[in-house]
Amino acid sequence: MSIEQRPVIAISLLSEIAQAISHLNADRALLFLTESAVSVTECLGALLLTPHEKSNTMIPFVKSFQEATPEPEITNDFLSDCFAVFMRLHNNAFGTPASEYEISEKHPVSKMSAWPVMLSGKPVGLLVMFKPENRSDFSFEQRSFLEIITPFMGSLFENLRLNNEMIHKNSRLSALYEISQQAESLIDFRDIYDALGKVARSFINFDVYLLYFVSADGKTLEARLDQNAYESLPRSIQIGEGPVGLAAKELKPYLTYTREFNSVLILPIEVSGRLIGVLTIGSRKPYAYRDEDIIGLRIIATQIASIDHMFKDLIRLKGFTERILESMTSGVLIFNPEGRATYANPEIKVIMGRQFPEGWSPFDSVDKLPDRLNELMVEALTTNITLESEKVKIRNSSPARIVEVNAFPFRNETGGMLGTAVFIKDVTEISALEEQLKRADKLSALGVLAAGIAHEIRNPLTGMKMIVQLLQSEFGVKDPRSEPLYIIQSEIDRLESIIGNLLDFARPSKPKAIDVEPEKVVEDCYVLIKNQLKKQNIRFSKTVVPNCPKIVGDPDQLKQVFINIMTNAVQALQPEGELRVNIDTRDDFVIVAFEDTGSGIPASRLPDIFNPFMTTKEDGTGLGLSMALRIVEEHGGRIEVQSVVDEGSAFTVYLPRKQE
């Protein structure tokens, strides 16, 4: 199962997991993941174990237990059981290992299970979970979470190993300080060949210098020269053949001579027991090189090769980190302690629709982000606190978008500030889906209730109407007693109309799927309200984009949507007001915008206007906009509303265009 298919319980922590790896604070990242495992799985605690390099046992690396849980005694038997599980995994590293293994060692209050921590198909550790004794197996979501974080733990172990290896190599370099003091200023990390040549020439004389690199297949050595070629020094050599090939095979230095050079020193260069290349220098002087020259040059060459190797490791790690950041679906901004941007991944530029040049800062008076978003960034950079899941609506984009902001400071081992990372994710669609689901649940419940109420009311109304009609026929039109009966008849008709609306709301018909011209629907609606527009002296205008595409839908239902919005606009307009209808296209949508210069809607009421039974009219049912929104959503569209009190409102209907 891919990460994208995993349950939502794991997805909420993936950004924090990526943060831990990206900034290479492996110790703290592993502790964070272990604590997260305990929290999500509701276990008593967890141990992260690694194998000892020499002893047949496991070593506790990270532990996390709940405060109310006594920390268990780590016995040799327990570690031996864990090591047995680890070796069983190791011996079948390229098979398909299980995700969970039971530990036979007994614990007084808990059951124990081990989860393999893998890297490139090989085990590098075990995550032991302590479950309560009466606890059943992990849920599917909890197992999925553990299956997601254990590969991250494997990557962190590798980062930690590389970091420790670099620290170890740096300590070895310090022992050569006096020898390499002059040489270190000549080292150019971009090219080990040039670096070795410069350092070697600074303390030993030679007439020719070659560096053989191991070929991709590991079978031959290919030479690189710093001057004109010499026939007596071959350019390509099989490993194991001739003095140079033997030096490479045996990893031993050789002193020899050729027809052109009386002294030739052949020095294999290795890093951690692996052959990197072979250094060959020659002098026309006989006996030019002594034992101390060989020792000194070998030390310098090995250390420079180690530096080059570490530098390439750093480049790879940097590339790995950048690839993680660039592949994230969240936008990432990294700030230095001064609050200046040092990195912006591609997604942040897409989400915000702008560039973030190096050195950009939310503190600058110009080039700021939208207000609330800029305030959150300033707050995070000023207080050095963690911000979690802060949602901000960006209104200066079309359409308006909602983003989720997470920010956290990262520090060095002594607690000094290194900077702040800000993660911004576009959650517009997710938020809209959540609102749509909430509204759908509410409408479904109200629909059932409305249908029940409508049926219960309609039955007695029918009886009342029959009695009223009977009395009317008995009294006659001119009888004074008939006047109240006509009022009752009118109100019964009004109630029946409301009941009809309730039933339409409760049992919406499935929309047709035929070609519809939006302009034709608007024209039909205009005909229906034309007299009312003239009566109130309201100006009406309509603009249509040339070659407007058709939409696929139900013209009758769409007419119900448009007439509802237009009628509401007319009722909100004063005499001499204006109603404008604009039909346009954007991306895959046909957009029908209704703009009026009426009284507007207060901002506090905007979120509720599509709720059923929400109305300010004395004779309204409050179902019009609810039904309009449902119809549009069933057509695969949406409605956006903007309104300013005393200035007017704009209802914009988005409907999918017909795909040719």
XYZ file of C-alpha atoms in Angstrom:
660
model
C 0.000 0.000 0.000
C 1.469 3.395 -1.006
C 1.651 6.338 1.392
C -1.081 8.072 -0.621
C -3.409 5.137 0.147
C -2.652 5.010 3.845
C -5.287 6.170 6.355
C -5.611 9.803 7.325
C -4.130 9.128 10.810
C -0.653 8.872 9.246
C -0.980 11.729 6.772
C -1.343 14.409 9.492
C 2.193 13.738 10.767
C 3.990 13.358 7.433
C 4.950 17.035 7.192
C 6.573 16.893 10.657
C 8.383 13.665 9.697
C 9.723 15.349 6.572
C 10.821 18.313 8.701
C 12.793 16.056 11.036
C 14.616 14.388 8.134
C 15.146 17.570 6.125
C 17.156 19.275 8.824
C 19.244 16.196 9.653
C 18.888 16.427 13.423
C 18.744 12.647 13.476
C 18.830 12.048 17.273
C 15.901 14.330 17.981
C 14.033 13.175 14.885
C 14.264 9.519 15.977
C 13.028 10.453 19.469
C 10.140 12.387 17.927
C 9.139 9.413 15.761
C 9.339 7.024 18.739
C 7.168 9.329 20.875
C 4.710 9.640 17.984
C 4.529 5.846 17.696
C 3.651 5.572 21.417
C 1.020 8.299 21.148
C -0.700 7.071 17.979
C -0.744 3.379 18.975
C -1.747 4.151 22.606
C 1.032 1.901 23.900
C 2.756 2.056 27.285
C 6.068 2.823 25.646
C 8.569 1.969 22.929
C 12.268 1.122 22.530
C 14.351 1.736 19.416
C 17.152 -0.865 19.290
C 20.252 -1.167 17.099
C 22.597 -4.158 16.740
C 26.010 -4.040 18.424
C 28.822 -4.096 15.868
C 30.705 -6.917 17.607
C 28.504 -8.523 20.297
C 25.501 -10.674 19.460
C 23.015 -8.363 21.143
C 20.956 -5.220 20.643
C 21.600 -1.785 22.141
C 18.800 0.602 23.284
C 19.137 3.740 21.183
C 15.932 5.690 21.949
C 13.260 5.029 24.558
C 9.904 6.649 25.262
C 7.462 5.608 27.997
C 4.310 7.233 29.331
C 4.712 9.038 32.645
C 2.409 6.633 34.481
C 4.263 3.588 33.136
C 7.286 2.263 35.088
C 10.277 1.910 32.791
C 10.939 -1.815 32.279
C 14.226 -3.453 33.169
C 16.140 -4.187 29.985
C 17.407 -7.728 30.566
C 20.002 -9.632 28.576
C 17.349 -12.227 27.709
C 15.132 -9.519 26.272
C 17.993 -8.105 24.175
C 18.918 -11.624 23.033
C 15.327 -12.283 21.907
C 15.358 -9.020 19.987
C 18.724 -9.869 18.412
C 17.351 -13.249 17.320
C 14.472 -11.483 15.568
C 16.933 -9.050 13.975
C 19.192 -11.852 12.674
C 16.197 -13.727 11.306
C 15.334 -10.606 9.361
C 18.953 -10.058 8.314
C 19.314 -13.552 6.890
C 16.243 -13.001 4.759
C 16.828 -9.327 4.006
C 15.737 -9.466 0.389
C 12.622 -11.521 1.026
C 9.285 -10.113 2.114
C 9.564 -9.617 5.889
C 6.520 -9.359 8.110
C 5.713 -5.992 9.616
C 5.420 -7.231 13.223
C 7.158 -9.917 15.311
C 6.216 -11.016 18.829
C 8.956 -10.983 21.505
C 8.945 -14.099 23.692
C 10.458 -12.346 26.748
C 7.693 -11.777 29.320
C 6.912 -8.434 30.940
C 4.655 -8.103 34.021
C 2.287 -5.482 32.612
C 2.704 -5.520 28.847
C 3.011 -7.518 25.665
C 5.915 -6.744 23.349
C 6.148 -6.769 19.574
C 9.028 -5.745 17.317
C 8.693 -3.771 14.103
C 11.681 -3.972 11.706
C 13.412 -0.717 10.805
C 14.540 -1.244 7.209
C 16.880 0.600 4.843
C 17.143 -0.448 1.184
C 15.663 -3.847 1.989
C 18.023 -4.546 4.917
C 17.229 -4.329 8.643
C 19.107 -1.660 10.600
C 17.168 -1.782 13.859
C 13.998 -2.783 15.690
C 11.153 -0.685 17.093
C 9.794 -2.584 20.113
C 6.270 -1.567 21.168
C 5.026 -2.266 24.742
C 1.282 -2.921 24.567
C -0.914 -3.221 27.693
C -1.409 -6.841 28.741
C -5.162 -6.705 28.097
C -4.755 -4.847 24.813
C -5.939 -6.385 21.549
C -3.960 -6.148 18.327
C -3.183 -2.804 16.743
C -5.902 -1.277 14.601
C -5.443 -1.067 10.848
C -4.727 2.674 11.107
C -2.130 2.164 13.853
C -0.376 -0.600 11.915
C -0.350 1.588 8.823
C 1.221 4.426 10.802
C 4.003 2.162 12.114
C 4.610 0.808 8.611
C 5.024 4.392 7.378
C 7.432 5.699 10.035
C 9.812 2.709 10.229
C 11.322 3.395 6.742
C 11.834 7.021 7.835
C 13.666 5.703 10.903
C 15.895 3.648 8.611
C 16.804 6.772 6.613
C 17.540 8.663 9.834
C 19.825 5.840 11.020
C 21.733 6.148 7.735
C 22.004 9.935 8.109
C 23.270 9.462 11.659
C 25.812 6.887 10.525
C 27.113 9.191 7.801
C 27.283 12.089 10.235
C 29.238 10.040 12.802
C 31.522 8.801 10.064
C 32.256 12.362 8.999
C 32.943 13.374 12.605
C 35.327 10.428 12.951
C 37.125 11.348 9.747
C 37.442 14.967 10.827
C 39.068 13.858 14.090
C 41.595 11.877 12.076
C 42.328 14.951 9.975
C 43.252 16.964 13.059
C 46.180 14.580 13.706
C 47.624 15.575 10.322
C 47.342 19.292 10.931
C 51.063 19.997 11.041
C 51.735 17.938 7.916
C 48.896 19.366 5.871
C 48.880 22.965 7.155
C 50.464 24.232 3.983
C 48.530 21.874 1.768
C 45.039 22.589 3.131
C 44.964 26.074 1.642
C 45.529 24.540 -1.791
C 42.673 22.045 -1.615
C 39.928 22.626 -4.139
C 36.972 20.419 -3.260
C 35.675 20.559 -6.810
C 38.442 18.288 -8.159
C 40.360 15.709 -6.158
C 42.866 15.389 -9.022
C 43.919 19.037 -8.789
C 43.872 18.962 -4.973
C 46.186 15.954 -4.776
C 48.539 17.394 -7.375
C 48.861 20.747 -5.587
C 49.414 19.214 -2.157
C 51.872 16.582 -3.418
C 53.947 19.163 -5.279
C 54.108 21.369 -2.180
C 56.316 18.935 -0.242
C 57.743 16.371 -2.706
C 59.479 16.813 -6.049
C 58.380 14.969 -9.156
C 58.515 15.297 -12.933
C 55.272 13.522 -13.746
C 52.066 13.017 -11.827
C 49.169 10.733 -12.724
C 46.034 9.729 -10.924
C 44.295 6.535 -11.976
C 40.566 6.295 -11.292
C 38.728 2.992 -10.961
C 36.426 2.379 -13.940
C 32.681 1.960 -13.533
C 32.925 -1.827 -13.845
C 35.736 -1.960 -11.237
C 38.056 -3.955 -13.535
C 40.399 -1.314 -14.957
C 42.213 1.883 -13.993
C 41.923 4.952 -16.231
C 44.691 7.599 -16.004
C 44.445 11.366 -15.883
C 47.611 13.454 -16.418
C 48.652 16.958 -15.427
C 50.952 17.428 -18.437
C 51.983 15.811 -21.726
C 51.597 12.051 -21.928
C 54.566 9.742 -21.451
C 54.782 6.479 -23.339
C 56.331 4.622 -20.400
C 53.252 5.276 -18.223
C 50.161 3.464 -19.559
C 46.806 5.223 -19.753
C 44.600 2.193 -19.029
C 45.574 -0.754 -16.838
C 43.819 -3.943 -15.813
C 43.665 -4.254 -12.011
C 46.248 -6.885 -11.037
C 48.501 -6.331 -14.082
C 51.857 -4.515 -13.869
C 53.098 -2.496 -10.888
C 50.158 -0.069 -10.965
C 47.599 -2.866 -11.283
C 49.257 -4.876 -8.481
C 49.292 -1.853 -6.171
C 45.549 -1.458 -6.800
C 44.831 -5.143 -6.217
C 46.968 -5.540 -3.084
C 46.378 -2.014 -1.703
C 50.137 -1.676 -1.145
C 52.565 1.050 -2.301
C 55.264 0.186 -4.852
C 58.624 1.786 -5.705
C 59.853 1.043 -9.238
C 61.376 2.722 -12.321
C 60.747 3.040 -16.076
C 62.767 3.898 -19.158
C 62.076 7.618 -18.710
C 61.922 7.893 -14.911
C 64.473 6.487 -12.494
C 62.110 6.755 -9.517
C 58.399 5.935 -9.682
C 56.182 5.875 -6.587
C 52.872 4.031 -6.962
C 50.441 4.700 -4.128
C 46.943 3.170 -3.870
C 44.360 5.537 -2.369
C 41.640 3.945 -0.274
C 38.823 5.211 1.887
C 37.304 2.849 4.469
C 38.990 -0.120 2.811
C 37.627 0.738 -0.654
C 39.947 1.546 -3.556
C 39.384 5.069 -4.872
C 42.315 5.295 -7.268
C 46.071 4.986 -7.661
C 48.465 7.937 -7.391
C 51.634 7.652 -9.484
C 54.502 10.154 -9.403
C 57.824 9.878 -11.206
C 61.211 11.573 -11.007
C 64.197 11.377 -13.312
C 66.466 11.348 -10.247
C 67.407 7.925 -8.925
C 66.364 7.084 -5.345
C 64.264 10.260 -5.242
C 61.756 8.957 -2.695
C 62.370 7.758 0.856
C 60.163 5.904 3.299
C 59.065 9.096 5.054
C 57.994 10.555 1.692
C 55.861 7.499 1.055
C 54.283 7.673 4.530
C 53.590 11.421 4.352
C 52.184 11.325 0.838
C 50.034 8.311 1.655
C 48.557 10.053 4.695
C 47.865 13.267 2.791
C 46.447 11.459 -0.249
C 44.167 9.296 1.888
C 42.904 12.248 3.895
C 42.256 14.392 0.835
C 40.406 11.475 -0.742
C 38.416 11.120 2.494
C 37.568 14.827 2.410
C 36.477 14.494 -1.193
C 34.435 11.422 -0.301
C 32.776 13.224 2.615
C 32.136 16.272 0.474
C 30.392 14.113 -2.106
C 28.389 12.501 0.706
C 27.340 15.969 1.826
C 26.358 16.843 -1.731
C 24.295 13.664 -1.934
C 22.657 14.383 1.432
C 21.949 17.946 0.369
C 20.431 16.669 -2.861
C 18.395 14.097 -0.933
C 17.066 16.798 1.400
C 16.258 19.145 -1.477
C 14.462 16.389 -3.384
C 12.304 15.714 -0.323
C 11.452 19.407 -0.013
C 10.836 19.797 -3.742
C 8.538 16.773 -3.885
C 6.402 17.874 -0.932
C 2.826 18.928 -1.622
C 3.257 21.724 0.925
C 5.045 24.948 0.180
C 8.225 25.370 2.225
C 10.002 28.580 3.240
C 13.221 28.390 5.266
C 14.320 31.511 7.156
C 17.660 32.270 8.815
C 17.769 33.637 12.403
C 17.529 37.184 11.008
C 14.177 36.382 9.395
C 15.458 36.320 5.812
C 14.399 33.608 3.371
C 17.186 31.212 2.398
C 15.121 28.588 0.572
C 11.743 28.358 -1.147
C 10.584 25.119 -2.747
C 8.665 25.135 -6.066
C 5.293 24.394 -4.436
C 5.319 27.591 -2.345
C 5.638 29.603 -5.555
C 2.664 27.755 -7.055
C 0.477 28.133 -3.953
C 1.215 31.828 -3.455
C 1.499 32.668 -7.160
C 4.705 34.636 -6.686
C 8.472 34.356 -6.337
C 10.397 34.399 -3.054
C 13.895 35.702 -3.818
C 16.685 34.862 -1.408
C 16.692 37.443 1.371
C 12.936 38.113 1.221
C 11.404 38.892 4.618
C 7.847 39.401 5.924
C 9.245 42.269 8.032
C 9.853 44.399 4.924
C 7.357 47.192 4.400
C 6.904 46.289 0.734
C 6.315 42.977 -1.032
C 4.332 41.531 1.875
C 2.028 38.536 1.853
C -1.740 38.919 2.490
C -2.364 40.421 5.939
C -3.119 37.463 8.220
C -0.558 35.210 6.533
C 2.133 37.856 6.894
C 1.179 38.350 10.565
C 1.567 34.616 11.259
C 5.029 34.565 9.693
C 6.126 37.609 11.678
C 4.772 35.992 14.852
C 6.654 32.735 14.195
C 9.925 34.518 13.401
C 9.648 36.939 16.324
C 8.622 34.559 19.106
C 10.362 31.387 17.843
C 7.272 29.374 18.729
C 5.679 26.489 16.876
C 2.521 27.189 14.879
C 0.316 24.226 14.063
C -2.500 24.002 11.503
C -3.350 27.714 11.406
C -5.871 28.248 8.601
C -5.878 31.518 6.662
C -8.283 32.633 3.940
C -6.561 34.469 1.090
C -9.139 36.797 -0.400
C -6.966 38.638 -2.930
C -6.942 35.621 -5.265
C -9.699 34.508 -7.593
C -11.238 32.362 -6.413
C -10.441 32.904 -2.730
C -8.272 30.147 -1.264
C -7.672 28.668 2.186
C -4.153 27.717 3.262
C -2.928 25.863 6.330
C 0.222 27.221 7.982
C 2.672 25.256 10.141
C 5.885 26.836 11.431
C 8.618 25.583 13.721
C 12.062 26.824 14.791
C 15.047 24.506 14.445
C 18.109 24.710 16.663
C 21.592 23.263 16.928
C 22.714 20.831 19.621
C 23.406 23.657 22.091
C 19.981 25.221 21.590
C 21.156 28.052 19.361
C 18.724 29.195 16.686
C 19.486 27.997 13.175
C 16.323 29.345 11.611
C 12.614 28.750 11.120
C 10.759 26.549 8.654
C 7.299 27.570 7.453
C 5.049 25.061 5.696
C 2.039 26.319 3.720
C -0.494 23.902 2.225
C -3.431 24.782 -0.004
C -6.446 23.176 1.703
C -9.130 24.988 -0.297
C -10.538 21.843 -1.863
C -10.308 19.880 1.385
C -12.088 22.656 3.315
C -14.748 22.955 0.623
C -15.266 19.194 0.673
C -15.588 19.225 4.459
C -18.163 22.022 4.280
C -19.997 20.228 1.487
C -20.137 17.006 3.499
C -21.408 18.864 6.567
C -24.026 20.636 4.486
C -25.040 17.393 2.767
C -25.531 15.676 6.122
C -27.554 18.615 7.388
C -29.677 18.796 4.233
C -30.290 15.054 4.279
C -31.508 15.155 7.875
C -33.629 18.237 7.235
C -35.023 16.669 4.080
C -36.254 13.608 5.936
C -37.736 15.810 8.659
C -39.347 18.153 6.134
C -40.916 15.292 4.188
C -42.426 13.859 7.355
C -43.781 17.205 8.504
C -45.152 18.023 5.047
C -47.120 14.784 4.845
C -48.488 15.203 8.369
C -49.638 18.777 7.621
C -51.012 18.064 4.136
C -53.569 15.521 5.358
C -55.457 17.830 7.779
C -55.106 20.713 5.306
C -56.932 18.677 2.686
C -59.807 18.137 5.093
C -59.872 21.812 6.056
C -59.894 22.861 2.407
C -62.820 20.584 1.588
C -64.858 21.963 4.511
C -64.087 25.577 3.510
C -65.108 24.900 -0.086
C -68.325 23.239 1.131
C -69.171 26.248 3.305
C -68.414 28.637 0.432
C -70.828 26.787 -1.820
C -73.536 26.913 0.863
C -73.139 30.610 1.754
C -72.665 32.008 -1.719
C -70.352 34.757 -2.898
C -72.421 37.680 -1.578
C -72.918 36.266 1.880
C -70.801 38.301 4.398
C -69.848 35.056 6.072
C -67.936 34.038 2.908
C -65.247 36.721 3.300
C -63.372 34.949 6.168
C -63.706 31.713 4.222
C -61.868 33.212 1.229
C -59.090 34.390 3.570
C -58.849 30.882 5.023
C -58.816 29.452 1.477
C -55.949 31.791 0.507
C -53.870 30.835 3.542
C -54.511 27.129 2.938
C -53.259 27.588 -0.647
C -50.183 29.354 0.714
C -49.528 26.495 3.146
C -49.889 23.983 0.311
C -47.322 25.962 -1.697
C -44.906 25.853 1.240
C -45.505 22.118 1.624
C -44.795 21.659 -2.075
C -41.486 23.486 -1.638
C -40.671 21.304 1.354
C -41.324 18.146 -0.639
C -39.251 19.436 -3.553
C -36.468 20.118 -1.062
C -36.793 16.702 0.574
C -37.048 14.710 -2.676
C -35.005 16.486 -5.369
C -35.393 15.036 -8.840
C -32.349 13.758 -10.692
C -31.139 16.391 -13.196
C -31.352 15.734 -16.926
C -28.129 15.641 -18.942
C -28.713 17.589 -22.153
C -26.886 20.419 -23.899
C -27.819 23.793 -22.425
C -26.996 27.311 -23.610
C -26.472 29.470 -20.484
C -27.546 32.623 -22.332
C -30.870 31.009 -23.297
C -31.590 30.115 -19.649
C -30.824 33.705 -18.569
C -33.107 35.059 -21.323
C -35.976 32.815 -20.167
C -35.523 34.059 -16.592
C -35.431 37.685 -17.757
C -38.810 37.259 -19.443
C -40.292 36.108 -16.120
C -39.054 39.123 -14.124
C -39.268 41.722 -16.894
C -42.492 43.304 -15.615
C -41.148 43.548 -12.071
C -38.000 45.265 -13.390
C -40.095 47.831 -15.252
C -42.347 48.372 -12.257
C -39.343 49.236 -10.035
C -37.513 51.056 -12.848
C -34.499 48.740 -12.445
C -31.845 48.756 -15.167
C -30.897 45.323 -16.545
C -27.816 44.476 -18.626
C -26.347 41.243 -19.948
C -22.906 40.531 -21.437
C -21.871 37.220 -22.990
C -18.392 36.081 -23.971
C -18.122 35.357 -27.729
C -18.551 31.687 -28.685
C -19.705 30.808 -25.202
C -19.552 27.015 -24.782
C -22.552 24.953 -23.780
C -22.985 23.122 -20.518
C -24.514 19.701 -19.878
C -27.388 19.753 -17.417
C -31.082 20.215 -16.730
C -32.394 23.512 -18.174
C -35.451 23.537 -15.903
C -33.378 23.101 -12.746
C -30.836 25.708 -13.908
C -33.711 28.097 -14.634
C -34.851 27.532 -11.035
C -31.358 28.499 -9.820
C -31.070 31.630 -11.960
C -34.611 32.878 -11.328
C -34.108 32.426 -7.585
C -30.918 34.510 -7.583
C -32.379 37.162 -9.903
C -35.599 37.428 -7.867
C -33.608 37.874 -4.660
C -31.583 40.613 -6.365
C -34.712 42.451 -7.533
C -36.195 42.289 -4.040
C -32.976 43.759 -2.597
C -32.878 46.642 -5.121
C -34.303 50.107 -4.659
C -35.926 51.941 -7.585
C -33.333 53.077 -10.143
C -31.099 50.175 -9.093
C -29.145 47.961 -11.474
C -28.909 44.208 -12.126
C -26.049 42.937 -14.326
C -25.575 39.405 -15.655
C -22.156 38.478 -17.083
C -21.543 35.133 -18.824
C -17.875 34.226 -19.219
C -15.509 31.227 -19.200
C -12.553 30.298 -17.014
C -10.553 27.084 -17.290
C -13.130 24.265 -17.585
C -16.073 26.302 -16.286
C -18.788 28.552 -17.665
C -19.289 31.397 -15.196
C -22.631 33.170 -14.790
C -22.248 36.182 -12.478
C -25.278 38.091 -11.103
C -24.340 41.527 -9.717
C -26.752 43.989 -8.122
C -26.490 47.403 -6.480
C -28.845 46.506 -3.670
C -28.609 46.648 0.105
C -25.999 43.882 0.401
C -25.652 41.112 2.975
C -23.878 41.614 6.329
C -20.636 39.646 6.601
C -21.915 37.879 9.719
C -24.802 36.365 7.736
C -22.900 35.318 4.610
C -21.874 31.865 5.931
C -25.548 31.020 6.632
C -27.329 32.180 3.477
C -27.364 28.684 1.954
C -28.712 27.058 5.116
C -32.289 25.758 4.843
C -35.043 28.001 6.285
C -32.657 30.967 6.479
C -34.675 33.992 5.317
C -35.340 37.645 6.157
C -38.530 37.852 4.087
C -41.917 37.799 5.793
C -43.370 35.447 3.168
C -40.215 33.433 2.383
C -39.500 29.809 3.257
C -35.698 30.076 3.252
C -35.358 27.124 0.876
C -34.584 28.944 -2.376
C -30.819 29.337 -2.056
C -30.451 25.929 -0.380
C -32.130 24.280 -3.356
C -30.129 26.432 -5.786
C -26.827 25.378 -4.224
C -27.805 21.713 -4.227
C -28.782 21.871 -7.910
C -25.499 23.546 -8.872
C -23.448 21.031 -6.871
C -25.341 18.145 -8.492
C -24.254 19.653 -11.824
C -20.620 19.555 -10.623
C -20.391 23.290 -9.989
C -20.280 25.762 -7.128
C -21.632 29.165 -6.093
C -19.441 31.961 -4.733
C -20.853 35.036 -3.003
C -19.361 38.457 -2.377
C -21.351 41.218 -0.732
C -20.838 44.655 0.779
C -23.565 46.296 2.853
C -25.180 49.282 1.057
C -23.159 48.546 -2.103
C -24.577 45.297 -3.429
C -23.975 41.596 -3.894
C -22.447 39.304 -6.511
C -23.532 35.663 -6.877
C -21.172 33.775 -9.212
C -22.278 30.366 -10.486
C -19.557 28.020 -11.812
C -20.809 25.216 -14.088
C -18.577 22.690 -15.933
C -18.424 23.421 -19.641
C -19.267 20.721 -22.165
C -16.158 18.789 -23.174
C -15.864 18.573 -26.945
